[in-house]
Amino acid sequence: MWIERYFHDVLIGIQAIFDNRLKSMLTALGIIFGVAAVISMMAIGNGAEQEILEQIKMVGVNNIVVTPTSVSIDGSGSGGEEDGAAARSKFSKGLSLLDAQAIAEVIPAVDKVSPVISFNYSAILNGKSNPVVLEGVDASYFDVFSIGLQSGDVFNQTQSELGQPVCLIGDNIRNVFFNQEDPIGKSIKCGQVWLKVIGVVEKRDFTASASDEMGISSSDNKIFVPVQTVLLRFKNRSLVRADEVERANSRQRNAAGTSAGEDKNLNQLSKIIIQVKETEQLNATANVVKRMLFRRHSEMYDFEVTIPELLLKQQQRTKNIFNVVLGAIAGISLIVGGIGIMNIMLASVMERIREIGTRQAIGASQKDIIVQFLSESTLISVFGGIIGIILGVALSQIITAVFDIKTIVSFFSIFIAFGVSAAVGIIFGYLPAKQAAEKDPVESLRY
């Protein structure tokens, strides 16, 4: 019986909402925009978090990246410490394969080490040419960066040690040169060398915010070969030829500097990727690597040691703070919307004193009046929440399409936004409902 009675009160509240559609819609605007803001802000936060996790996966777990830095080696310093640094730099061989081998042999915390050599070449097959990145790596490179294979196998120890002309190709290269056939066992020409394809690496989504400085790069347009294959069959930057020495002496005599088109990088390796066994050992291992290379490079810091995962986690913490601020702002807008509902409902109580008195005169209790007005405020808030959810999802898609910001709308964010909107209607609607229930029926005669 009581269910039917209170259900009748709810129906009266619904009828009041439809009788005042414009006022109800204007009352719900605060909730609509508040819920939309909560969902869109949480979608941006979820997208940013997902992007960070993808980048951490790309840089690998527990990785340290060592890259060469440019150091003046022309002896043209102005005196003092600069002359001393320039003199010492002549004895530094730069980042080399021996450095990678020493790190793997000497430091016990190191799990895997992969030297990397990168060059820009053109791949050619059947008269078709395409610019590619030739990357000399160790077989452990694919484990370090968690790169899977679509087909084929990674080069084995014999192929690596002998520098055989074998390669793994990226997804884009497979589409360009082997779109209608299986590339495994076929050959592709890179520069002047024919390479046998033994594997195809998986396609990886590459975010624009990812940086090569953190060891992240797309593998879709790369040809991977063993390090020894690059050194033996393509180019070894550590070998000094007579004509290069003559050009260097000529530059020093004429103080003319290097030509614009010349490769200034004399390091044998482009970078060294080091994977440690435990996350807790990252900082300590990075310091050991830094001191070790400092001694090996004639006390010259012609290299840089970075920990990509820590940089990304710091970036994630910064984004989390930003997301909390955005969420707080969106939450405040919901509170403002609730205050708007309370104000309109208080004004509505004053306008409807005659209606309240009539209902009380025919037997309605204070609970009936509370249920009627509370149902109005709650339904306005709930309907506003539903519209806000639709608007928030649409706004998230617009943000992704227009600003190229990754957004992820989760069920949890929708549930939270909807629940909060309903709670706002109940909390901020209770005071007007209670005030309406406490009105004296005799007071209605004055209106």
mmCIF file of N, CA and C in Angstrom, residues 193-309:
data_model
loop_
_atom_site.group_PDB
_atom_site.id
_atom_site.type_symbol
_atom_site.label_atom_id
_atom_site.label_comp_id
_atom_site.label_asym_id
_atom_site.label_seq_id
_atom_site.Cartn_x
_atom_site.Cartn_y
_atom_site.Cartn_z
ATOM 1 N N VAL A 193 73.860 -3.702 -50.540
ATOM 2 C CA VAL A 193 73.906 -5.052 -49.969
ATOM 3 C C VAL A 193 72.537 -5.708 -50.073
ATOM 4 N N TRP A 194 72.526 -6.954 -50.545
ATOM 5 C CA TRP A 194 71.292 -7.743 -50.583
ATOM 6 C C TRP A 194 71.125 -8.455 -49.244
ATOM 7 N N LEU A 195 69.947 -8.295 -48.641
ATOM 8 C CA LEU A 195 69.655 -8.896 -47.344
ATOM 9 C C LEU A 195 68.519 -9.898 -47.470
ATOM 10 N N LYS A 196 68.695 -11.040 -46.837
ATOM 11 C CA LYS A 196 67.668 -12.067 -46.840
ATOM 12 C C LYS A 196 66.705 -11.834 -45.682
ATOM 13 N N VAL A 197 65.429 -11.767 -45.972
ATOM 14 C CA VAL A 197 64.409 -11.524 -44.949
ATOM 15 C C VAL A 197 64.122 -12.826 -44.202
ATOM 16 N N ILE A 198 64.317 -12.795 -42.874
ATOM 17 C CA ILE A 198 64.047 -13.984 -42.058
ATOM 18 C C ILE A 198 62.908 -13.745 -41.060
ATOM 19 N N GLY A 199 62.377 -12.521 -41.008
ATOM 20 C CA GLY A 199 61.298 -12.252 -40.070
ATOM 21 C C GLY A 199 60.641 -10.906 -40.326
ATOM 22 N N VAL A 200 59.410 -10.773 -39.847
ATOM 23 C CA VAL A 200 58.658 -9.513 -39.935
ATOM 24 C C VAL A 200 58.217 -9.143 -38.528
ATOM 25 N N VAL A 201 58.572 -7.938 -38.061
ATOM 26 C CA VAL A 201 58.216 -7.525 -36.708
ATOM 27 C C VAL A 201 56.777 -7.026 -36.681
ATOM 28 N N GLU A 202 56.170 -7.084 -35.525
ATOM 29 C CA GLU A 202 54.779 -6.674 -35.371
ATOM 30 C C GLU A 202 54.632 -5.162 -35.518
ATOM 31 N N LYS A 203 53.454 -4.768 -35.958
ATOM 32 C CA LYS A 203 53.153 -3.340 -36.062
ATOM 33 C C LYS A 203 52.901 -2.790 -34.673
ATOM 34 N N ARG A 204 53.481 -1.619 -34.401
ATOM 35 C CA ARG A 204 53.313 -1.009 -33.086
ATOM 36 C C ARG A 204 52.757 0.392 -33.234
ATOM 37 N N ASP A 205 51.749 0.718 -32.404
ATOM 38 C CA ASP A 205 51.200 2.067 -32.405
ATOM 39 C C ASP A 205 52.231 3.013 -31.808
ATOM 40 N N PHE A 206 52.470 4.099 -32.508
ATOM 41 C CA PHE A 206 53.504 5.045 -32.112
ATOM 42 C C PHE A 206 52.871 6.381 -31.815
ATOM 43 N N THR A 207 52.934 6.848 -30.552
ATOM 44 C CA THR A 207 52.317 8.105 -30.165
ATOM 45 C C THR A 207 53.247 9.270 -30.477
ATOM 46 N N ALA A 208 52.635 10.398 -30.834
ATOM 47 C CA ALA A 208 53.421 11.561 -31.235
ATOM 48 C C ALA A 208 54.260 12.106 -30.089
ATOM 49 N N SER A 209 53.808 11.906 -28.858
ATOM 50 C CA SER A 209 54.540 12.460 -27.718
ATOM 51 C C SER A 209 55.736 11.608 -27.306
ATOM 52 N N ALA A 210 55.839 10.407 -27.871
ATOM 53 C CA ALA A 210 56.987 9.563 -27.568
ATOM 54 C C ALA A 210 58.238 10.163 -28.181
ATOM 55 N N SER A 211 59.370 9.939 -27.520
ATOM 56 C CA SER A 211 60.607 10.599 -27.951
ATOM 57 C C SER A 211 61.697 9.578 -28.178
ATOM 58 N N ASP A 212 62.498 9.827 -29.225
ATOM 59 C CA ASP A 212 63.642 8.959 -29.480
ATOM 60 C C ASP A 212 64.673 9.072 -28.361
ATOM 61 N N GLU A 213 64.665 10.200 -27.648
ATOM 62 C CA GLU A 213 65.590 10.367 -26.542
ATOM 63 C C GLU A 213 65.306 9.353 -25.446
ATOM 64 N N MET A 214 64.087 8.857 -25.390
ATOM 65 C CA MET A 214 63.725 7.860 -24.398
ATOM 66 C C MET A 214 63.789 6.458 -24.985
ATOM 67 N N GLY A 215 64.359 6.333 -26.163
ATOM 68 C CA GLY A 215 64.503 5.022 -26.771
ATOM 69 C C GLY A 215 63.281 4.543 -27.500
ATOM 70 N N ILE A 216 62.310 5.424 -27.729
ATOM 71 C CA ILE A 216 61.076 5.021 -28.382
ATOM 72 C C ILE A 216 61.118 5.442 -29.840
ATOM 73 N N SER A 217 60.801 4.544 -30.713
ATOM 74 C CA SER A 217 60.669 4.895 -32.125
ATOM 75 C C SER A 217 59.853 3.810 -32.809
ATOM 76 N N SER A 218 59.184 4.181 -33.869
ATOM 77 C CA SER A 218 58.371 3.222 -34.597
ATOM 78 C C SER A 218 59.277 2.245 -35.342
ATOM 79 N N SER A 219 58.890 0.982 -35.316
ATOM 80 C CA SER A 219 59.680 -0.043 -36.011
ATOM 81 C C SER A 219 59.099 -0.375 -37.382
ATOM 82 N N ASP A 220 58.031 0.321 -37.787
ATOM 83 C CA ASP A 220 57.334 -0.032 -39.020
ATOM 84 C C ASP A 220 58.166 0.212 -40.267
ATOM 85 N N ASN A 221 59.063 1.197 -40.225
ATOM 86 C CA ASN A 221 59.847 1.532 -41.417
ATOM 87 C C ASN A 221 61.329 1.235 -41.199
ATOM 88 N N LYS A 222 61.606 0.191 -40.431
ATOM 89 C CA LYS A 222 62.993 -0.168 -40.119
ATOM 90 C C LYS A 222 63.345 -1.540 -40.685
ATOM 91 N N ILE A 223 64.629 -1.687 -41.006
ATOM 92 C CA ILE A 223 65.207 -2.979 -41.358
ATOM 93 C C ILE A 223 66.225 -3.313 -40.276
ATOM 94 N N PHE A 224 65.989 -4.397 -39.560
ATOM 95 C CA PHE A 224 66.867 -4.798 -38.471
ATOM 96 C C PHE A 224 67.859 -5.857 -38.971
ATOM 97 N N VAL A 225 69.136 -5.618 -38.720
ATOM 98 C CA VAL A 225 70.190 -6.568 -39.081
ATOM 99 C C VAL A 225 71.111 -6.739 -37.882
ATOM 100 N N PRO A 226 71.901 -7.813 -37.833
ATOM 101 C CA PRO A 226 72.865 -7.955 -36.743
ATOM 102 C C PRO A 226 73.884 -6.819 -36.745
ATOM 103 N N VAL A 227 74.380 -6.468 -35.565
ATOM 104 C CA VAL A 227 75.359 -5.383 -35.438
ATOM 105 C C VAL A 227 76.583 -5.654 -36.294
ATOM 106 N N GLN A 228 77.092 -6.876 -36.252
ATOM 107 C CA GLN A 228 78.292 -7.211 -37.022
ATOM 108 C C GLN A 228 78.051 -7.083 -38.524
ATOM 109 N N THR A 229 76.815 -7.308 -38.968
ATOM 110 C CA THR A 229 76.503 -7.144 -40.386
ATOM 111 C C THR A 229 76.666 -5.696 -40.806
ATOM 112 N N VAL A 230 76.224 -4.768 -39.957
ATOM 113 C CA VAL A 230 76.392 -3.344 -40.257
ATOM 114 C C VAL A 230 77.865 -2.982 -40.293
ATOM 115 N N LEU A 231 78.629 -3.442 -39.299
ATOM 116 C CA LEU A 231 80.044 -3.072 -39.208
ATOM 117 C C LEU A 231 80.856 -3.668 -40.353
ATOM 118 N N LEU A 232 80.504 -4.881 -40.792
ATOM 119 C CA LEU A 232 81.288 -5.544 -41.829
ATOM 120 C C LEU A 232 80.835 -5.181 -43.239
ATOM 121 N N ARG A 233 79.545 -5.014 -43.452
ATOM 122 C CA ARG A 233 79.024 -4.899 -44.815
ATOM 123 C C ARG A 233 78.528 -3.494 -45.160
ATOM 124 N N PHE A 234 78.290 -2.643 -44.150
ATOM 125 C CA PHE A 234 77.783 -1.311 -44.445
ATOM 126 C C PHE A 234 78.807 -0.237 -44.060
ATOM 127 N N LYS A 235 78.866 0.116 -42.776
ATOM 128 C CA LYS A 235 79.773 1.183 -42.372
ATOM 129 C C LYS A 235 80.154 1.014 -40.914
ATOM 130 N N ASN A 236 81.445 1.210 -40.642
ATOM 131 C CA ASN A 236 81.952 1.206 -39.274
ATOM 132 C C ASN A 236 82.553 2.585 -39.003
ATOM 133 N N ARG A 237 81.825 3.395 -38.259
ATOM 134 C CA ARG A 237 82.256 4.779 -38.054
ATOM 135 C C ARG A 237 83.524 4.897 -37.224
ATOM 136 N N SER A 238 83.922 3.815 -36.547
ATOM 137 C CA SER A 238 85.115 3.899 -35.710
ATOM 138 C C SER A 238 86.397 3.745 -36.513
ATOM 139 N N LEU A 239 86.296 3.288 -37.781
ATOM 140 C CA LEU A 239 87.487 3.130 -38.618
ATOM 141 C C LEU A 239 87.861 4.466 -39.244
ATOM 142 N N VAL A 240 89.094 4.877 -39.065
ATOM 143 C CA VAL A 240 89.577 6.143 -39.607
ATOM 144 C C VAL A 240 90.371 5.862 -40.867
ATOM 145 N N ARG A 241 89.960 6.476 -41.960
ATOM 146 C CA ARG A 241 90.636 6.273 -43.230
ATOM 147 C C ARG A 241 91.582 7.433 -43.503
ATOM 148 N N ALA A 242 92.494 7.234 -44.408
ATOM 149 C CA ALA A 242 93.505 8.255 -44.711
ATOM 150 C C ALA A 242 92.874 9.532 -45.252
ATOM 151 N N ASP A 243 91.874 9.403 -46.107
ATOM 152 C CA ASP A 243 91.255 10.597 -46.661
ATOM 153 C C ASP A 243 90.493 11.379 -45.601
ATOM 154 N N GLU A 244 89.927 10.674 -44.584
ATOM 155 C CA GLU A 244 89.239 11.366 -43.505
ATOM 156 C C GLU A 244 90.230 12.141 -42.644
ATOM 157 N N VAL A 245 91.394 11.533 -42.388
ATOM 158 C CA VAL A 245 92.437 12.218 -41.621
ATOM 159 C C VAL A 245 92.905 13.472 -42.358
ATOM 160 N N GLU A 246 93.067 13.368 -43.667
ATOM 161 C CA GLU A 246 93.500 14.516 -44.451
ATOM 162 C C GLU A 246 92.470 15.639 -44.407
ATOM 163 N N ARG A 247 91.182 15.283 -44.499
ATOM 164 C CA ARG A 247 90.136 16.301 -44.426
ATOM 165 C C ARG A 247 90.114 16.967 -43.060
ATOM 166 N N ALA A 248 90.341 16.174 -41.991
ATOM 167 C CA ALA A 248 90.354 16.735 -40.641
ATOM 168 C C ALA A 248 91.520 17.708 -40.469
ATOM 169 N N ASN A 249 92.710 17.338 -41.001
ATOM 170 C CA ASN A 249 93.861 18.232 -40.908
ATOM 171 C C ASN A 249 93.632 19.513 -41.691
ATOM 172 N N SER A 250 92.990 19.377 -42.839
ATOM 173 C CA SER A 250 92.702 20.554 -43.651
ATOM 174 C C SER A 250 91.738 21.492 -42.942
ATOM 175 N N ARG A 251 90.716 20.931 -42.269
ATOM 176 C CA ARG A 251 89.779 21.772 -41.528
ATOM 177 C C ARG A 251 90.468 22.507 -40.401
ATOM 178 N N GLN A 252 91.394 21.795 -39.715
ATOM 179 C CA GLN A 252 92.088 22.423 -38.602
ATOM 180 C C GLN A 252 92.976 23.552 -39.089
ATOM 181 N N ARG A 253 93.656 23.360 -40.234
ATOM 182 C CA ARG A 253 94.533 24.410 -40.756
ATOM 183 C C ARG A 253 93.736 25.617 -41.226
ATOM 184 N N ASN A 254 92.619 25.364 -41.860
ATOM 185 C CA ASN A 254 91.831 26.466 -42.431
ATOM 186 C C ASN A 254 90.772 27.006 -41.479
ATOM 187 N N ALA A 255 90.542 26.277 -40.367
ATOM 188 C CA ALA A 255 89.504 26.675 -39.396
ATOM 189 C C ALA A 255 88.181 26.933 -40.099
ATOM 190 N N ALA A 256 87.855 26.050 -41.035
ATOM 191 C CA ALA A 256 86.657 26.254 -41.847
ATOM 192 C C ALA A 256 85.462 25.493 -41.313
ATOM 193 N N GLY A 257 85.648 24.614 -40.382
ATOM 194 C CA GLY A 257 84.518 23.837 -39.844
ATOM 195 C C GLY A 257 84.148 22.707 -40.778
ATOM 196 N N THR A 258 83.161 21.939 -40.390
ATOM 197 C CA THR A 258 82.717 20.799 -41.181
ATOM 198 C C THR A 258 81.701 21.236 -42.198
ATOM 199 N N SER A 259 81.637 20.493 -43.296
ATOM 200 C CA SER A 259 80.659 20.791 -44.328
ATOM 201 C C SER A 259 79.284 20.375 -43.874
ATOM 202 N N ALA A 260 78.247 20.991 -44.458
ATOM 203 C CA ALA A 260 76.872 20.771 -44.005
ATOM 204 C C ALA A 260 76.423 19.343 -44.224
ATOM 205 N N GLY A 261 76.889 18.701 -45.279
ATOM 206 C CA GLY A 261 76.374 17.382 -45.603
ATOM 207 C C GLY A 261 77.157 16.247 -45.014
ATOM 208 N N GLU A 262 78.187 16.547 -44.190
ATOM 209 C CA GLU A 262 79.054 15.496 -43.685
ATOM 210 C C GLU A 262 78.525 14.913 -42.384
ATOM 211 N N ASP A 263 78.683 13.627 -42.225
ATOM 212 C CA ASP A 263 78.263 12.967 -41.000
ATOM 213 C C ASP A 263 79.274 13.260 -39.908
ATOM 214 N N LYS A 264 78.874 14.000 -38.878
ATOM 215 C CA LYS A 264 79.787 14.380 -37.805
ATOM 216 C C LYS A 264 79.897 13.305 -36.739
ATOM 217 N N ASN A 265 79.039 12.328 -36.766
ATOM 218 C CA ASN A 265 79.008 11.306 -35.738
ATOM 219 C C ASN A 265 80.126 10.301 -35.968
ATOM 220 N N LEU A 266 81.119 10.304 -35.085
ATOM 221 C CA LEU A 266 82.238 9.364 -35.194
ATOM 222 C C LEU A 266 82.093 8.205 -34.217
ATOM 223 N N ASN A 267 80.975 8.125 -33.511
ATOM 224 C CA ASN A 267 80.746 7.030 -32.581
ATOM 225 C C ASN A 267 80.380 5.771 -33.356
ATOM 226 N N GLN A 268 80.944 4.674 -32.933
ATOM 227 C CA GLN A 268 80.650 3.405 -33.603
ATOM 228 C C GLN A 268 79.198 3.017 -33.417
ATOM 229 N N LEU A 269 78.641 3.287 -32.229
ATOM 230 C CA LEU A 269 77.262 2.943 -31.923
ATOM 231 C C LEU A 269 76.401 4.195 -31.844
ATOM 232 N N SER A 270 75.136 4.047 -32.198
ATOM 233 C CA SER A 270 74.186 5.147 -32.049
ATOM 234 C C SER A 270 73.668 5.225 -30.619
ATOM 235 N N LYS A 271 73.532 4.082 -29.962
ATOM 236 C CA LYS A 271 73.146 4.043 -28.550
ATOM 237 C C LYS A 271 73.336 2.622 -28.023
ATOM 238 N N ILE A 272 73.286 2.512 -26.714
ATOM 239 C CA ILE A 272 73.348 1.212 -26.044
ATOM 240 C C ILE A 272 72.121 1.098 -25.143
ATOM 241 N N ILE A 273 71.395 0.009 -25.302
ATOM 242 C CA ILE A 273 70.225 -0.238 -24.464
ATOM 243 C C ILE A 273 70.613 -1.268 -23.411
ATOM 244 N N ILE A 274 70.417 -0.903 -22.140
ATOM 245 C CA ILE A 274 70.787 -1.773 -21.018
ATOM 246 C C ILE A 274 69.535 -2.098 -20.226
ATOM 247 N N GLN A 275 69.313 -3.374 -19.996
ATOM 248 C CA GLN A 275 68.175 -3.787 -19.163
ATOM 249 C C GLN A 275 68.709 -4.405 -17.882
ATOM 250 N N VAL A 276 68.278 -3.836 -16.741
ATOM 251 C CA VAL A 276 68.721 -4.351 -15.450
ATOM 252 C C VAL A 276 67.722 -5.373 -14.927
ATOM 253 N N LYS A 277 68.143 -6.136 -13.950
ATOM 254 C CA LYS A 277 67.327 -7.248 -13.467
ATOM 255 C C LYS A 277 66.168 -6.787 -12.595
ATOM 256 N N GLU A 278 66.379 -5.774 -11.758
ATOM 257 C CA GLU A 278 65.358 -5.307 -10.826
ATOM 258 C C GLU A 278 65.176 -3.800 -10.957
ATOM 259 N N THR A 279 63.944 -3.342 -10.787
ATOM 260 C CA THR A 279 63.649 -1.914 -10.879
ATOM 261 C C THR A 279 64.424 -1.119 -9.836
ATOM 262 N N GLU A 280 64.605 -1.698 -8.637
ATOM 263 C CA GLU A 280 65.303 -0.998 -7.569
ATOM 264 C C GLU A 280 66.757 -0.715 -7.918
ATOM 265 N N GLN A 281 67.291 -1.430 -8.910
ATOM 266 C CA GLN A 281 68.705 -1.274 -9.269
ATOM 267 C C GLN A 281 68.926 -0.262 -10.391
ATOM 268 N N LEU A 282 67.857 0.373 -10.874
ATOM 269 C CA LEU A 282 67.974 1.270 -12.027
ATOM 270 C C LEU A 282 68.931 2.425 -11.760
ATOM 271 N N ASN A 283 68.679 3.191 -10.703
ATOM 272 C CA ASN A 283 69.496 4.370 -10.432
ATOM 273 C C ASN A 283 70.944 4.001 -10.133
ATOM 274 N N ALA A 284 71.137 2.977 -9.303
ATOM 275 C CA ALA A 284 72.498 2.571 -8.945
ATOM 276 C C ALA A 284 73.262 2.076 -10.174
ATOM 277 N N THR A 285 72.596 1.281 -11.016
ATOM 278 C CA THR A 285 73.249 0.771 -12.223
ATOM 279 C C THR A 285 73.579 1.898 -13.187
ATOM 280 N N ALA A 286 72.671 2.862 -13.315
ATOM 281 C CA ALA A 286 72.924 4.004 -14.196
ATOM 282 C C ALA A 286 74.153 4.781 -13.733
ATOM 283 N N ASN A 287 74.310 4.953 -12.420
ATOM 284 C CA ASN A 287 75.494 5.652 -11.894
ATOM 285 C C ASN A 287 76.769 4.872 -12.152
ATOM 286 N N VAL A 288 76.695 3.540 -11.999
ATOM 287 C CA VAL A 288 77.873 2.702 -12.271
ATOM 288 C C VAL A 288 78.255 2.781 -13.751
ATOM 289 N N VAL A 289 77.253 2.702 -14.631
ATOM 290 C CA VAL A 289 77.516 2.811 -16.072
ATOM 291 C C VAL A 289 78.149 4.156 -16.407
ATOM 292 N N LYS A 290 77.655 5.208 -15.776
ATOM 293 C CA LYS A 290 78.181 6.548 -16.044
ATOM 294 C C LYS A 290 79.644 6.665 -15.628
ATOM 295 N N ARG A 291 79.971 6.163 -14.442
ATOM 296 C CA ARG A 291 81.376 6.224 -13.979
ATOM 297 C C ARG A 291 82.273 5.336 -14.835
ATOM 298 N N MET A 292 81.756 4.181 -15.210
ATOM 299 C CA MET A 292 82.547 3.239 -16.015
ATOM 300 C C MET A 292 82.870 3.827 -17.380
ATOM 301 N N LEU A 293 81.882 4.384 -18.058
ATOM 302 C CA LEU A 293 82.122 4.974 -19.381
ATOM 303 C C LEU A 293 82.975 6.229 -19.275
ATOM 304 N N PHE A 294 82.862 6.961 -18.180
ATOM 305 C CA PHE A 294 83.692 8.150 -17.973
ATOM 306 C C PHE A 294 85.173 7.774 -17.969
ATOM 307 N N ARG A 295 85.502 6.681 -17.308
ATOM 308 C CA ARG A 295 86.894 6.220 -17.294
ATOM 309 C C ARG A 295 87.310 5.674 -18.661
ATOM 310 N N ARG A 296 86.437 4.933 -19.296
ATOM 311 C CA ARG A 296 86.776 4.343 -20.591
ATOM 312 C C ARG A 296 86.915 5.399 -21.684
ATOM 313 N N HIS A 297 86.256 6.548 -21.520
ATOM 314 C CA HIS A 297 86.294 7.605 -22.534
ATOM 315 C C HIS A 297 87.250 8.732 -22.156
ATOM 316 N N SER A 298 88.342 8.355 -21.489
ATOM 317 C CA SER A 298 89.405 9.318 -21.152
ATOM 318 C C SER A 298 88.872 10.486 -20.333
ATOM 319 N N GLU A 299 88.004 10.155 -19.360
ATOM 320 C CA GLU A 299 87.424 11.147 -18.463
ATOM 321 C C GLU A 299 86.719 12.262 -19.226
ATOM 322 N N MET A 300 85.935 11.832 -20.229
ATOM 323 C CA MET A 300 85.135 12.765 -21.020
ATOM 324 C C MET A 300 83.674 12.344 -20.969
ATOM 325 N N TYR A 301 82.810 13.306 -20.718
ATOM 326 C CA TYR A 301 81.366 13.029 -20.766
ATOM 327 C C TYR A 301 80.864 13.274 -22.186
ATOM 328 N N ASP A 302 81.303 12.398 -23.106
ATOM 329 C CA ASP A 302 80.813 12.482 -24.478
ATOM 330 C C ASP A 302 79.658 11.497 -24.689
ATOM 331 N N PHE A 303 78.886 11.285 -23.631
ATOM 332 C CA PHE A 303 77.749 10.359 -23.662
ATOM 333 C C PHE A 303 76.714 10.856 -22.656
ATOM 334 N N GLU A 304 75.516 10.316 -22.769
ATOM 335 C CA GLU A 304 74.436 10.670 -21.841
ATOM 336 C C GLU A 304 73.712 9.405 -21.420
ATOM 337 N N VAL A 305 73.471 9.276 -20.129
ATOM 338 C CA VAL A 305 72.802 8.111 -19.572
ATOM 339 C C VAL A 305 71.419 8.546 -19.081
ATOM 340 N N THR A 306 70.381 7.931 -19.621
ATOM 341 C CA THR A 306 69.012 8.284 -19.230
ATOM 342 C C THR A 306 68.245 7.024 -18.829
ATOM 343 N N ILE A 307 67.236 7.218 -17.990
ATOM 344 C CA ILE A 307 66.359 6.124 -17.564
ATOM 345 C C ILE A 307 64.957 6.475 -18.060
ATOM 346 N N PRO A 308 64.557 5.987 -19.224
ATOM 347 C CA PRO A 308 63.266 6.388 -19.821
ATOM 348 C C PRO A 308 62.062 6.104 -18.942
ATOM 349 N N GLU A 309 62.048 4.963 -18.265
ATOM 350 C CA GLU A 309 60.878 4.604 -17.474
ATOM 351 C C GLU A 309 60.644 5.597 -16.349
#
